[in-house]
C-alpha cells in the first residue's frame, strides 16, 4: 500500500518523462498534515507495514511498523505538550540519525510547532546564532560533544527554556526516556485555532551559505507532498522496499530521503546511525538489510568503488541516485560495470524539492543534472533577464508567472528583504549558473558569485574542479579568480594533495599538463597553491569567497 496517488490529480502513473512533466499535478488539501494524513492513516489501514529500519555501530537494532511509529509519535507529542510546547514554538533537533528524530519531528508536526533540524557538527557560536535568530524554545540532543557546545551556547540564548537529552543523564538536561514511557499513546488532532493549515510554517532549515550568516529557509505543511517527485520519480522507491539516503538528519537532504516522499510512496526508510563513515561497513549494511534504493553524494560512491564490490550481495539494490557535487565518468562507469545500474543525478536546493533530474525512461547523460521536474518551470536567464540560447550560460530561475510550485519554500524566516530579492521579477532566483543543451538537459556550472571573469570569458570553478579531481594526486581543490592587471582575473587552483603525494614543481607540471589536455586554454589555472585544508562551511561546502578575500590581501 502506498498513498501518494491520492494527492496526484488523476490518480495515475505516467508513461514517460513528457507525460509526467505535462500532466503531473499535486492536489494539496487546505489542512494537510503529514503526521496525521500519512503516518496515522498507514497505522489505521496497514499497521504492520514497515516504516523505519534502524541500526547503529554498536549492535543495536530497531524495526518500527507504522502502528509502532504512530504510538511513539503520540507519546512524544504528549511529552512535548507537558513541556509547554505549543503551535508555532520552535524546537531544535540535533539527533544525528537516532530513531528518536522521527518521533520528535512528527510529534512537532502534530502539535503545529516548528521543527528546526541541525547537525551535531555545530559549535557553540553556531548554535547561539540559530537559537537567537529563530527564537528556539527547546533543544533536543543525544551525544556529549554537541551537548557541551549547547551548554555554552545556552548562556547567551535567552529564548531556550529547556534542554532535553535522549541519551544518558546530564546535569541541566531532562532525560526524555524517563518521562516517555508513562505518556499516553493517544493524541487527538487539534481543532479550531490549534489546528494546522497547509500554509503554516512547519520546518526551518539554516542554509550554510558560502559567505555571510546562514539564511533561515521556511517550509510549510504542504512541503512533504512536493517530495512525491523526489521519491517516486527520481529515487524510484518501491512499495514495501527499503530506501537509504546517507545524509544525517541535520541536513535538508534528510527530508529528501529519510521521511516524506519515501513513506508517501510506500517504502520503508533504512537509517544507519554510523559513528563515522566506513565504506566497508556501509556496504555490508546495504547487503545485509536488503536496501532496494540508495542515494548518496558522489564522494560516497568514489569511496565505494575503491572496495571490492564483489564481496557484497547487492542483488536487491534496484536503483541508485546522486546529487550535491560533480559526478565524474569514472564513478558512473564503475558503478554501472559492477552493479549494472546507472547513477541518476538530480539538482535542487534547501529552498525546494528536486528541481531537475534524470528521471525513469529518460536517457541518462552522465554529468548532466537532467531535465526540469514536474511542477517546476525552469529557465536559464542572462543578466538582463532574457532567456539564454542552447549552450549559453546563465542563472537558473523558476518562472512563477503561471503558478507557484509545490515544494518551493515560502520565504526566508524573519527576512522580508532577502525574500523579496530572490523572488524579484516574477521568478525565484536560485543564484546557480547552468547551461541547457539542444535536448533540454541542464549542466551545472557553479554559483553565480563564484564565476571567474578572465580575458572576456566566464569560467566555471565547478567545471575546472571536476577536471582536477580526476587526478589521483588531488584529494580536494577549489578554483577561484585572483586579480590580474591584464586579464581582469586569473584562474587559480588551491589544492589539497592525497596521502602519499608531496607538493613540488614536478607534480605541479604534471597537473598543468593534465588540465592542458582536458580543457580550453582560457580555463586552465595559471596559479597553483598547495594547502593542508580548504575553508569550508559546516555542511562541507568549500568557501570560495574566503579564499578570494585572502588572496586580495
PDB file of N, CA and C in Angstrom, residues 177-232:
ATOM      1  N   UNK A 177      13.595   9.765  28.035  1.00  0.00           N
ATOM      2  CA  UNK A 177      13.070   8.406  28.176  1.00  0.00           C
ATOM      3  C   UNK A 177      12.533   8.119  29.578  1.00  0.00           C
ATOM      4  N   UNK A 178      12.876   8.912  30.574  1.00  0.00           N
ATOM      5  CA  UNK A 178      12.306   8.735  31.915  1.00  0.00           C
ATOM      6  C   UNK A 178      10.830   9.123  31.935  1.00  0.00           C
ATOM      7  N   UNK A 179      10.435  10.049  31.055  1.00  0.00           N
ATOM      8  CA  UNK A 179       9.055  10.529  31.005  1.00  0.00           C
ATOM      9  C   UNK A 179       8.251   9.822  29.916  1.00  0.00           C
ATOM     10  N   UNK A 180       8.935   9.482  28.834  1.00  0.00           N
ATOM     11  CA  UNK A 180       8.277   8.944  27.636  1.00  0.00           C
ATOM     12  C   UNK A 180       7.432   7.709  27.938  1.00  0.00           C
ATOM     13  N   UNK A 181       7.969   6.772  28.727  1.00  0.00           N
ATOM     14  CA  UNK A 181       7.284   5.500  28.961  1.00  0.00           C
ATOM     15  C   UNK A 181       5.912   5.683  29.597  1.00  0.00           C
ATOM     16  N   UNK A 182       5.728   6.742  30.361  1.00  0.00           N
ATOM     17  CA  UNK A 182       4.467   6.940  31.079  1.00  0.00           C
ATOM     18  C   UNK A 182       3.462   7.799  30.319  1.00  0.00           C
ATOM     19  N   UNK A 183       3.831   8.209  29.121  1.00  0.00           N
ATOM     20  CA  UNK A 183       2.918   9.051  28.339  1.00  0.00           C
ATOM     21  C   UNK A 183       1.857   8.211  27.636  1.00  0.00           C
ATOM     22  N   UNK A 184       0.715   8.822  27.377  1.00  0.00           N
ATOM     23  CA  UNK A 184      -0.352   8.157  26.634  1.00  0.00           C
ATOM     24  C   UNK A 184       0.032   8.029  25.167  1.00  0.00           C
ATOM     25  N   UNK A 185      -0.384   6.922  24.530  1.00  0.00           N
ATOM     26  CA  UNK A 185      -0.101   6.757  23.096  1.00  0.00           C
ATOM     27  C   UNK A 185      -1.276   7.219  22.236  1.00  0.00           C
ATOM     28  N   UNK A 186      -2.148   8.033  22.825  1.00  0.00           N
ATOM     29  CA  UNK A 186      -3.266   8.628  22.091  1.00  0.00           C
ATOM     30  C   UNK A 186      -3.065  10.140  22.068  1.00  0.00           C
ATOM     31  N   UNK A 187      -3.201  10.739  20.884  1.00  0.00           N
ATOM     32  CA  UNK A 187      -3.077  12.198  20.749  1.00  0.00           C
ATOM     33  C   UNK A 187      -4.108  12.649  19.717  1.00  0.00           C
ATOM     34  N   UNK A 188      -5.083  13.378  20.174  1.00  0.00           N
ATOM     35  CA  UNK A 188      -6.169  13.808  19.291  1.00  0.00           C
ATOM     36  C   UNK A 188      -5.729  14.978  18.413  1.00  0.00           C
ATOM     37  N   UNK A 189      -6.205  14.967  17.192  1.00  0.00           N
ATOM     38  CA  UNK A 189      -5.877  16.048  16.266  1.00  0.00           C
ATOM     39  C   UNK A 189      -6.523  17.353  16.730  1.00  0.00           C
ATOM     40  N   UNK A 190      -5.718  18.413  16.913  1.00  0.00           N
ATOM     41  CA  UNK A 190      -6.283  19.683  17.395  1.00  0.00           C
ATOM     42  C   UNK A 190      -7.302  20.249  16.407  1.00  0.00           C
ATOM     43  N   UNK A 191      -8.227  21.019  16.933  1.00  0.00           N
ATOM     44  CA  UNK A 191      -9.252  21.657  16.118  1.00  0.00           C
ATOM     45  C   UNK A 191      -9.235  23.163  16.346  1.00  0.00           C
ATOM     46  N   UNK A 192      -9.949  23.875  15.511  1.00  0.00           N
ATOM     47  CA  UNK A 192     -10.063  25.318  15.665  1.00  0.00           C
ATOM     48  C   UNK A 192      -8.737  26.030  15.464  1.00  0.00           C
ATOM     49  N   UNK A 193      -8.426  26.992  16.317  1.00  0.00           N
ATOM     50  CA  UNK A 193      -7.204  27.781  16.198  1.00  0.00           C
ATOM     51  C   UNK A 193      -5.945  26.943  16.398  1.00  0.00           C
ATOM     52  N   UNK A 194      -6.063  25.852  17.127  1.00  0.00           N
ATOM     53  CA  UNK A 194      -4.904  24.992  17.400  1.00  0.00           C
ATOM     54  C   UNK A 194      -4.567  24.080  16.228  1.00  0.00           C
ATOM     55  N   UNK A 195      -5.483  23.947  15.271  1.00  0.00           N
ATOM     56  CA  UNK A 195      -5.251  23.074  14.118  1.00  0.00           C
ATOM     57  C   UNK A 195      -4.256  23.722  13.162  1.00  0.00           C
ATOM     58  N   UNK A 196      -3.589  22.878  12.369  1.00  0.00           N
ATOM     59  CA  UNK A 196      -2.635  23.401  11.386  1.00  0.00           C
ATOM     60  C   UNK A 196      -3.295  23.557  10.024  1.00  0.00           C
ATOM     61  N   UNK A 197      -2.795  24.532   9.277  1.00  0.00           N
ATOM     62  CA  UNK A 197      -3.193  24.715   7.883  1.00  0.00           C
ATOM     63  C   UNK A 197      -1.986  24.404   7.000  1.00  0.00           C
ATOM     64  N   UNK A 198      -2.237  24.095   5.751  1.00  0.00           N
ATOM     65  CA  UNK A 198      -1.141  23.753   4.834  1.00  0.00           C
ATOM     66  C   UNK A 198      -0.158  24.895   4.663  1.00  0.00           C
ATOM     67  N   UNK A 199      -0.602  26.121   4.913  1.00  0.00           N
ATOM     68  CA  UNK A 199       0.256  27.290   4.722  1.00  0.00           C
ATOM     69  C   UNK A 199       1.039  27.681   5.983  1.00  0.00           C
ATOM     70  N   UNK A 200       0.797  26.996   7.101  1.00  0.00           N
ATOM     71  CA  UNK A 200       1.531  27.298   8.336  1.00  0.00           C
ATOM     72  C   UNK A 200       2.989  26.849   8.216  1.00  0.00           C
ATOM     73  N   UNK A 201       3.892  27.531   8.937  1.00  0.00           N
ATOM     74  CA  UNK A 201       5.300  27.143   8.936  1.00  0.00           C
ATOM     75  C   UNK A 201       5.474  25.846   9.715  1.00  0.00           C
ATOM     76  N   UNK A 202       6.111  24.868   9.087  1.00  0.00           N
ATOM     77  CA  UNK A 202       6.304  23.542   9.670  1.00  0.00           C
ATOM     78  C   UNK A 202       7.765  23.257   9.992  1.00  0.00           C
ATOM     79  N   UNK A 203       8.668  23.808   9.163  1.00  0.00           N
ATOM     80  CA  UNK A 203      10.065  23.381   9.184  1.00  0.00           C
ATOM     81  C   UNK A 203      10.966  24.567   8.888  1.00  0.00           C
ATOM     82  N   UNK A 204      12.059  24.692   9.626  1.00  0.00           N
ATOM     83  CA  UNK A 204      13.069  25.716   9.365  1.00  0.00           C
ATOM     84  C   UNK A 204      14.414  25.046   9.167  1.00  0.00           C
ATOM     85  N   UNK A 205      15.108  25.426   8.097  1.00  0.00           N
ATOM     86  CA  UNK A 205      16.474  24.958   7.870  1.00  0.00           C
ATOM     87  C   UNK A 205      17.392  26.152   7.719  1.00  0.00           C
ATOM     88  N   UNK A 206      18.525  26.085   8.386  1.00  0.00           N
ATOM     89  CA  UNK A 206      19.557  27.098   8.206  1.00  0.00           C
ATOM     90  C   UNK A 206      20.482  26.644   7.086  1.00  0.00           C
ATOM     91  N   UNK A 207      20.553  27.425   6.027  1.00  0.00           N
ATOM     92  CA  UNK A 207      21.457  27.068   4.937  1.00  0.00           C
ATOM     93  C   UNK A 207      22.863  27.515   5.304  1.00  0.00           C
ATOM     94  N   UNK A 208      23.830  26.680   5.046  1.00  0.00           N
ATOM     95  CA  UNK A 208      25.227  27.039   5.335  1.00  0.00           C
ATOM     96  C   UNK A 208      25.814  27.704   4.108  1.00  0.00           C
ATOM     97  N   UNK A 209      25.480  28.958   3.913  1.00  0.00           N
ATOM     98  CA  UNK A 209      25.954  29.690   2.746  1.00  0.00           C
ATOM     99  C   UNK A 209      27.463  29.799   2.733  1.00  0.00           C
ATOM    100  N   UNK A 210      28.026  29.966   1.527  1.00  0.00           N
ATOM    101  CA  UNK A 210      29.483  30.056   1.392  1.00  0.00           C
ATOM    102  C   UNK A 210      30.004  31.443   1.717  1.00  0.00           C
ATOM    103  N   UNK A 211      29.115  32.366   2.051  1.00  0.00           N
ATOM    104  CA  UNK A 211      29.531  33.679   2.541  1.00  0.00           C
ATOM    105  C   UNK A 211      28.406  34.215   3.417  1.00  0.00           C
ATOM    106  N   UNK A 212      28.747  34.957   4.460  1.00  0.00           N
ATOM    107  CA  UNK A 212      27.753  35.544   5.339  1.00  0.00           C
ATOM    108  C   UNK A 212      27.121  34.531   6.282  1.00  0.00           C
ATOM    109  N   UNK A 213      26.164  35.017   7.091  1.00  0.00           N
ATOM    110  CA  UNK A 213      25.470  34.154   8.041  1.00  0.00           C
ATOM    111  C   UNK A 213      24.482  33.243   7.327  1.00  0.00           C
ATOM    112  N   UNK A 214      24.168  32.089   7.917  1.00  0.00           N
ATOM    113  CA  UNK A 214      23.177  31.195   7.308  1.00  0.00           C
ATOM    114  C   UNK A 214      21.820  31.886   7.193  1.00  0.00           C
ATOM    115  N   UNK A 215      21.078  31.502   6.164  1.00  0.00           N
ATOM    116  CA  UNK A 215      19.717  32.005   5.977  1.00  0.00           C
ATOM    117  C   UNK A 215      18.742  30.980   6.557  1.00  0.00           C
ATOM    118  N   UNK A 216      17.568  31.446   6.985  1.00  0.00           N
ATOM    119  CA  UNK A 216      16.558  30.555   7.544  1.00  0.00           C
ATOM    120  C   UNK A 216      15.491  30.268   6.498  1.00  0.00           C
ATOM    121  N   UNK A 217      15.516  29.070   5.962  1.00  0.00           N
ATOM    122  CA  UNK A 217      14.561  28.664   4.934  1.00  0.00           C
ATOM    123  C   UNK A 217      13.331  28.076   5.616  1.00  0.00           C
ATOM    124  N   UNK A 218      12.159  28.642   5.322  1.00  0.00           N
ATOM    125  CA  UNK A 218      10.940  28.124   5.955  1.00  0.00           C
ATOM    126  C   UNK A 218      10.082  27.376   4.945  1.00  0.00           C
ATOM    127  N   UNK A 219       9.644  26.185   5.378  1.00  0.00           N
ATOM    128  CA  UNK A 219       8.735  25.363   4.582  1.00  0.00           C
ATOM    129  C   UNK A 219       7.424  25.188   5.337  1.00  0.00           C
ATOM    130  N   UNK A 220       6.336  25.109   4.582  1.00  0.00           N
ATOM    131  CA  UNK A 220       5.035  24.949   5.224  1.00  0.00           C
ATOM    132  C   UNK A 220       4.588  23.488   5.212  1.00  0.00           C
ATOM    133  N   UNK A 221       3.389  23.244   5.709  1.00  0.00           N
ATOM    134  CA  UNK A 221       2.910  21.868   5.879  1.00  0.00           C
ATOM    135  C   UNK A 221       2.601  21.165   4.560  1.00  0.00           C
ATOM    136  N   UNK A 222       2.551  21.899   3.448  1.00  0.00           N
ATOM    137  CA  UNK A 222       2.349  21.269   2.140  1.00  0.00           C
ATOM    138  C   UNK A 222       3.653  20.734   1.558  1.00  0.00           C
ATOM    139  N   UNK A 223       4.780  21.172   2.100  1.00  0.00           N
ATOM    140  CA  UNK A 223       6.105  20.811   1.566  1.00  0.00           C
ATOM    141  C   UNK A 223       6.313  19.309   1.373  1.00  0.00           C
ATOM    142  N   UNK A 224       5.911  18.430   2.309  1.00  0.00           N
ATOM    143  CA  UNK A 224       6.165  16.994   2.105  1.00  0.00           C
ATOM    144  C   UNK A 224       5.597  16.453   0.789  1.00  0.00           C
ATOM    145  N   UNK A 225       4.480  17.008   0.326  1.00  0.00           N
ATOM    146  CA  UNK A 225       3.866  16.493  -0.903  1.00  0.00           C
ATOM    147  C   UNK A 225       4.754  16.748  -2.117  1.00  0.00           C
ATOM    148  N   UNK A 226       5.567  17.792  -2.071  1.00  0.00           N
ATOM    149  CA  UNK A 226       6.498  18.038  -3.168  1.00  0.00           C
ATOM    150  C   UNK A 226       7.506  16.927  -3.331  1.00  0.00           C
ATOM    151  N   UNK A 227       7.759  16.168  -2.274  1.00  0.00           N
ATOM    152  CA  UNK A 227       8.744  15.091  -2.324  1.00  0.00           C
ATOM    153  C   UNK A 227       8.193  13.786  -2.889  1.00  0.00           C
ATOM    154  N   UNK A 228       6.953  13.801  -3.360  1.00  0.00           N
ATOM    155  CA  UNK A 228       6.469  12.652  -4.140  1.00  0.00           C
ATOM    156  C   UNK A 228       7.340  12.485  -5.373  1.00  0.00           C
ATOM    157  N   UNK A 229       7.657  13.596  -6.023  1.00  0.00           N
ATOM    158  CA  UNK A 229       8.524  13.539  -7.204  1.00  0.00           C
ATOM    159  C   UNK A 229       9.915  13.044  -6.822  1.00  0.00           C
ATOM    160  N   UNK A 230      10.455  13.565  -5.726  1.00  0.00           N
ATOM    161  CA  UNK A 230      11.783  13.158  -5.271  1.00  0.00           C
ATOM    162  C   UNK A 230      11.878  11.647  -5.132  1.00  0.00           C
ATOM    163  N   UNK A 231      10.908  11.078  -4.439  1.00  0.00           N
ATOM    164  CA  UNK A 231      10.972   9.652  -4.109  1.00  0.00           C
ATOM    165  C   UNK A 231      10.492   8.757  -5.246  1.00  0.00           C
ATOM    166  N   UNK A 232       9.334   9.091  -5.814  1.00  0.00           N
ATOM    167  CA  UNK A 232       8.733   8.183  -6.810  1.00  0.00           C
ATOM    168  C   UNK A 232       9.407   8.281  -8.178  1.00  0.00           C
TER     169      UNK A 232
END
